[in-house]
Amino acid sequence: MEIKREEAFKLLKEHVDSHSLIKHCLAVEASMIGYAKKFGEDVETWAACGLLHDIDFEKHPEEHPLVGVEILREKGYPEDFVMAVKGHGDHTNTPRETMMAKTLYAVDELSGFVIACVLVRPNRFEGLKVKSVKKKLKDKAFAKAVNRDQIKKGAEEMGVDLTEHIQTVIDALVQREVELKEQGLSLIE
């Protein structure tokens, strides 16, 4: 199967109505694109993985991501792609054996957290520094639904320093925001 980002986005919109969940998936997609470029991986595949990781969350939160895994299998996505989606939550007890799986796990919570940081800044992405994100990570009252342990564990599983990881995600989100605005979309608006 040839994986195309545009087809993945259409599939996402067939299963997700929530504007905020679509924006979250776009943010995770952005981070996956950033890492695909950094690691020399297939950008279309990694982008699609980021887009589709929460395909079932809105309609099947209790069974997430298992319903999504079945949707992806039915659509013909390769097993390494499906297993990356299945393994993006610890509750499935699915080993993350590929770099794509490790990266999806590592960027899921962090992408949402960085967006939360951006939303409380008057200049949004402009001038956002790793130091500011790390400071917010220490504030347990800020974006309290974000699993900080998963952010740290994700960076460790990937074998990257947390500071470098945060910077890569910031850079990817900034780049993707520019591209999305050109298409009339946004991660933050």
mmCIF file of C-alpha atoms in Angstrom:
data_model
loop_
_atom_site.group_PDB
_atom_site.id
_atom_site.type_symbol
_atom_site.label_atom_id
_atom_site.label_comp_id
_atom_site.label_asym_id
_atom_site.label_seq_id
_atom_site.Cartn_x
_atom_site.Cartn_y
_atom_site.Cartn_z
ATOM 1 C CA MET A 1 0.000 0.000 0.000
ATOM 2 C CA GLU A 2 1.288 3.430 -0.897
ATOM 3 C CA ILE A 3 0.584 5.737 2.025
ATOM 4 C CA LYS A 4 -0.465 9.265 1.154
ATOM 5 C CA ARG A 5 -0.982 12.021 3.685
ATOM 6 C CA GLU A 6 -4.009 13.466 1.874
ATOM 7 C CA GLU A 7 -5.812 10.106 1.900
ATOM 8 C CA ALA A 8 -5.016 9.729 5.589
ATOM 9 C CA PHE A 9 -6.475 13.183 6.284
ATOM 10 C CA LYS A 10 -9.690 12.247 4.439
ATOM 11 C CA LEU A 11 -9.923 9.042 6.490
ATOM 12 C CA LEU A 12 -9.403 10.999 9.702
ATOM 13 C CA LYS A 13 -12.237 13.377 8.809
ATOM 14 C CA GLU A 14 -14.546 10.410 8.119
ATOM 15 C CA HIS A 15 -14.119 9.277 11.728
ATOM 16 C CA VAL A 16 -13.484 12.501 13.663
ATOM 17 C CA ASP A 17 -15.809 15.475 13.907
ATOM 18 C CA SER A 18 -14.179 17.258 16.850
ATOM 19 C CA HIS A 19 -12.266 20.320 15.701
ATOM 20 C CA SER A 20 -9.964 20.138 18.733
ATOM 21 C CA LEU A 21 -9.146 16.455 18.120
ATOM 22 C CA ILE A 22 -8.389 17.162 14.458
ATOM 23 C CA LYS A 23 -6.039 19.970 15.561
ATOM 24 C CA HIS A 24 -4.351 17.583 18.011
ATOM 25 C CA CYS A 25 -3.855 15.061 15.208
ATOM 26 C CA LEU A 26 -2.420 17.818 12.997
ATOM 27 C CA ALA A 27 0.001 18.757 15.788
ATOM 28 C CA VAL A 28 1.152 15.158 16.223
ATOM 29 C CA GLU A 29 1.454 14.919 12.437
ATOM 30 C CA ALA A 30 3.706 17.997 12.487
ATOM 31 C CA SER A 31 6.006 16.437 15.065
ATOM 32 C CA MET A 32 6.110 13.156 13.149
ATOM 33 C CA ILE A 33 7.051 15.056 9.980
ATOM 34 C CA GLY A 34 9.830 16.830 11.867
ATOM 35 C CA TYR A 35 11.258 13.571 13.129
ATOM 36 C CA ALA A 36 10.823 11.767 9.788
ATOM 37 C CA LYS A 37 12.971 14.473 8.189
ATOM 38 C CA LYS A 38 15.485 14.324 11.031
ATOM 39 C CA PHE A 39 15.803 10.526 10.821
ATOM 40 C CA GLY A 40 15.609 10.298 7.015
ATOM 41 C CA GLU A 41 12.344 8.339 7.120
ATOM 42 C CA ASP A 42 9.346 8.406 4.765
ATOM 43 C CA VAL A 43 7.568 11.691 5.507
ATOM 44 C CA GLU A 44 4.203 10.649 4.004
ATOM 45 C CA THR A 45 4.039 7.497 6.138
ATOM 46 C CA TRP A 46 5.100 9.192 9.345
ATOM 47 C CA ALA A 47 2.711 12.113 8.706
ATOM 48 C CA ALA A 48 -0.167 9.690 8.154
ATOM 49 C CA CYS A 49 0.714 7.837 11.354
ATOM 50 C CA GLY A 50 0.546 11.085 13.305
ATOM 51 C CA LEU A 51 -2.751 12.028 11.695
ATOM 52 C CA LEU A 52 -4.439 8.683 12.283
ATOM 53 C CA HIS A 53 -3.191 7.760 15.755
ATOM 54 C CA ASP A 54 -6.433 8.931 17.440
ATOM 55 C CA ILE A 55 -8.856 7.993 14.636
ATOM 56 C CA ASP A 56 -11.135 6.124 17.065
ATOM 57 C CA PHE A 57 -10.759 8.293 20.168
ATOM 58 C CA GLU A 58 -13.836 10.462 19.671
ATOM 59 C CA LYS A 59 -16.318 7.623 19.067
ATOM 60 C CA HIS A 60 -14.655 4.798 21.015
ATOM 61 C CA PRO A 61 -12.642 6.304 23.898
ATOM 62 C CA GLU A 62 -12.872 3.155 26.058
ATOM 63 C CA GLU A 63 -11.575 0.916 23.267
ATOM 64 C CA HIS A 64 -8.974 3.389 21.976
ATOM 65 C CA PRO A 65 -6.747 2.650 20.061
ATOM 66 C CA LEU A 66 -7.984 -0.896 19.390
ATOM 67 C CA VAL A 67 -10.919 0.132 17.196
ATOM 68 C CA GLY A 68 -8.545 2.404 15.284
ATOM 69 C CA VAL A 69 -6.149 -0.488 14.780
ATOM 70 C CA GLU A 70 -8.948 -2.473 13.117
ATOM 71 C CA ILE A 71 -9.943 0.495 10.920
ATOM 72 C CA LEU A 72 -6.337 0.832 9.763
ATOM 73 C CA ARG A 73 -5.982 -2.902 9.080
ATOM 74 C CA GLU A 74 -9.225 -2.888 7.063
ATOM 75 C CA LYS A 75 -7.868 0.015 5.000
ATOM 76 C CA GLY A 76 -4.688 -1.928 4.257
ATOM 77 C CA TYR A 77 -2.146 -0.016 6.327
ATOM 78 C CA PRO A 78 1.037 -2.045 6.935
ATOM 79 C CA GLU A 79 1.463 -3.863 10.219
ATOM 80 C CA ASP A 80 4.382 -1.706 11.452
ATOM 81 C CA PHE A 81 2.154 1.369 10.989
ATOM 82 C CA VAL A 82 -0.752 -0.328 12.790
ATOM 83 C CA MET A 83 1.506 -1.451 15.646
ATOM 84 C CA ALA A 84 2.858 2.091 16.051
ATOM 85 C CA VAL A 85 -0.716 3.323 16.532
ATOM 86 C CA LYS A 86 -1.519 0.451 18.897
ATOM 87 C CA GLY A 87 1.600 1.136 20.962
ATOM 88 C CA HIS A 88 1.114 4.874 21.430
ATOM 89 C CA GLY A 89 -0.583 4.227 24.761
ATOM 90 C CA ASP A 90 0.956 2.242 27.584
ATOM 91 C CA HIS A 91 -2.378 0.582 28.435
ATOM 92 C CA THR A 92 -2.198 -1.710 25.363
ATOM 93 C CA ASN A 93 1.075 -3.256 26.590
ATOM 94 C CA THR A 94 2.304 -3.181 22.995
ATOM 95 C CA PRO A 95 6.079 -3.059 22.601
ATOM 96 C CA ARG A 96 7.339 -0.136 20.560
ATOM 97 C CA GLU A 97 9.859 -1.877 18.348
ATOM 98 C CA THR A 98 10.259 0.559 15.443
ATOM 99 C CA MET A 99 11.494 4.134 15.475
ATOM 100 C CA MET A 100 8.116 5.223 14.084
ATOM 101 C CA ALA A 101 6.342 3.596 17.054
ATOM 102 C CA LYS A 102 8.769 5.106 19.571
ATOM 103 C CA THR A 103 8.453 8.527 17.972
ATOM 104 C CA LEU A 104 4.644 8.499 17.899
ATOM 105 C CA TYR A 105 4.609 7.640 21.595
ATOM 106 C CA ALA A 106 7.178 10.339 22.344
ATOM 107 C CA VAL A 107 5.475 13.163 20.444
ATOM 108 C CA ASP A 108 1.809 12.514 21.281
ATOM 109 C CA GLU A 109 1.683 14.118 24.725
ATOM 110 C CA LEU A 110 4.491 16.598 24.044
ATOM 111 C CA SER A 111 2.855 18.007 20.897
ATOM 112 C CA GLY A 112 -0.324 18.747 22.828
ATOM 113 C CA PHE A 113 1.645 20.222 25.695
ATOM 114 C CA VAL A 114 3.625 22.583 23.462
ATOM 115 C CA ILE A 115 0.376 23.727 21.833
ATOM 116 C CA ALA A 116 -1.044 24.409 25.321
ATOM 117 C CA CYS A 117 2.056 26.509 26.069
ATOM 118 C CA VAL A 118 1.611 28.435 22.817
ATOM 119 C CA LEU A 119 -2.047 29.164 23.524
ATOM 120 C CA VAL A 120 -1.229 31.089 26.717
ATOM 121 C CA ARG A 121 1.497 33.182 25.080
ATOM 122 C CA PRO A 122 0.619 36.581 23.597
ATOM 123 C CA ASN A 123 3.089 36.044 20.730
ATOM 124 C CA ARG A 124 2.046 32.410 20.261
ATOM 125 C CA PHE A 125 4.932 30.492 18.625
ATOM 126 C CA GLU A 126 7.156 33.527 18.214
ATOM 127 C CA GLY A 127 10.112 33.332 20.579
ATOM 128 C CA LEU A 128 8.999 30.090 22.265
ATOM 129 C CA LYS A 129 11.987 28.521 24.008
ATOM 130 C CA VAL A 130 12.616 25.058 25.422
ATOM 131 C CA LYS A 131 13.244 26.673 28.803
ATOM 132 C CA SER A 132 9.660 27.996 28.871
ATOM 133 C CA VAL A 133 8.210 24.592 27.991
ATOM 134 C CA LYS A 134 10.322 22.899 30.679
ATOM 135 C CA LYS A 135 9.157 25.452 33.237
ATOM 136 C CA LYS A 136 5.530 24.721 32.348
ATOM 137 C CA LEU A 137 6.224 20.965 32.609
ATOM 138 C CA LYS A 138 7.145 21.508 36.266
ATOM 139 C CA ASP A 139 3.858 23.345 36.903
ATOM 140 C CA LYS A 140 1.502 20.437 37.653
ATOM 141 C CA ALA A 141 -1.541 22.731 37.520
ATOM 142 C CA PHE A 142 -0.802 23.719 33.909
ATOM 143 C CA ALA A 143 -2.310 21.357 31.325
ATOM 144 C CA LYS A 144 -2.754 18.860 34.129
ATOM 145 C CA ALA A 145 -4.217 16.181 31.825
ATOM 146 C CA VAL A 146 -0.861 15.861 30.044
ATOM 147 C CA ASN A 147 1.138 12.849 31.180
ATOM 148 C CA ARG A 148 4.561 14.271 32.007
ATOM 149 C CA ASP A 149 5.995 10.820 32.728
ATOM 150 C CA GLN A 150 5.085 9.739 29.179
ATOM 151 C CA ILE A 151 6.910 12.769 27.775
ATOM 152 C CA LYS A 152 10.090 11.821 29.662
ATOM 153 C CA LYS A 153 9.732 8.099 28.938
ATOM 154 C CA GLY A 154 9.171 8.816 25.244
ATOM 155 C CA ALA A 155 12.390 10.789 24.927
ATOM 156 C CA GLU A 156 14.264 8.035 26.771
ATOM 157 C CA GLU A 157 12.847 5.301 24.516
ATOM 158 C CA MET A 158 13.908 7.284 21.452
ATOM 159 C CA GLY A 159 17.358 7.807 22.938
ATOM 160 C CA VAL A 160 17.176 11.597 22.705
ATOM 161 C CA ASP A 161 17.834 14.222 25.325
ATOM 162 C CA LEU A 162 14.617 15.837 26.601
ATOM 163 C CA THR A 163 15.852 19.335 25.716
ATOM 164 C CA GLU A 164 16.634 18.255 22.155
ATOM 165 C CA HIS A 165 13.283 16.454 21.937
ATOM 166 C CA ILE A 166 11.329 19.537 22.999
ATOM 167 C CA GLN A 167 13.265 21.702 20.537
ATOM 168 C CA THR A 168 12.593 19.281 17.668
ATOM 169 C CA VAL A 169 8.865 19.332 18.435
ATOM 170 C CA ILE A 170 8.787 23.146 18.738
ATOM 171 C CA ASP A 171 10.612 23.512 15.411
ATOM 172 C CA ALA A 172 8.289 21.017 13.707
ATOM 173 C CA LEU A 173 5.161 22.732 15.026
ATOM 174 C CA VAL A 174 6.390 26.173 13.996
ATOM 175 C CA GLN A 175 7.205 24.934 10.476
ATOM 176 C CA ARG A 176 3.883 23.118 10.094
ATOM 177 C CA GLU A 177 1.883 26.099 11.377
ATOM 178 C CA VAL A 178 3.339 28.195 8.550
ATOM 179 C CA GLU A 179 2.410 25.508 5.993
ATOM 180 C CA LEU A 180 -1.084 24.999 7.413
ATOM 181 C CA LYS A 181 -1.829 28.729 7.415
ATOM 182 C CA GLU A 182 -1.070 28.747 3.694
ATOM 183 C CA GLN A 183 -3.852 26.119 3.370
ATOM 184 C CA GLY A 184 -6.271 28.105 5.522
ATOM 185 C CA LEU A 185 -5.767 25.850 8.571
ATOM 186 C CA SER A 186 -4.037 26.342 11.915
ATOM 187 C CA LEU A 187 -2.857 24.347 14.909
ATOM 188 C CA ILE A 188 -3.922 27.084 17.312
ATOM 189 C CA GLU A 189 -6.869 28.976 15.859
#
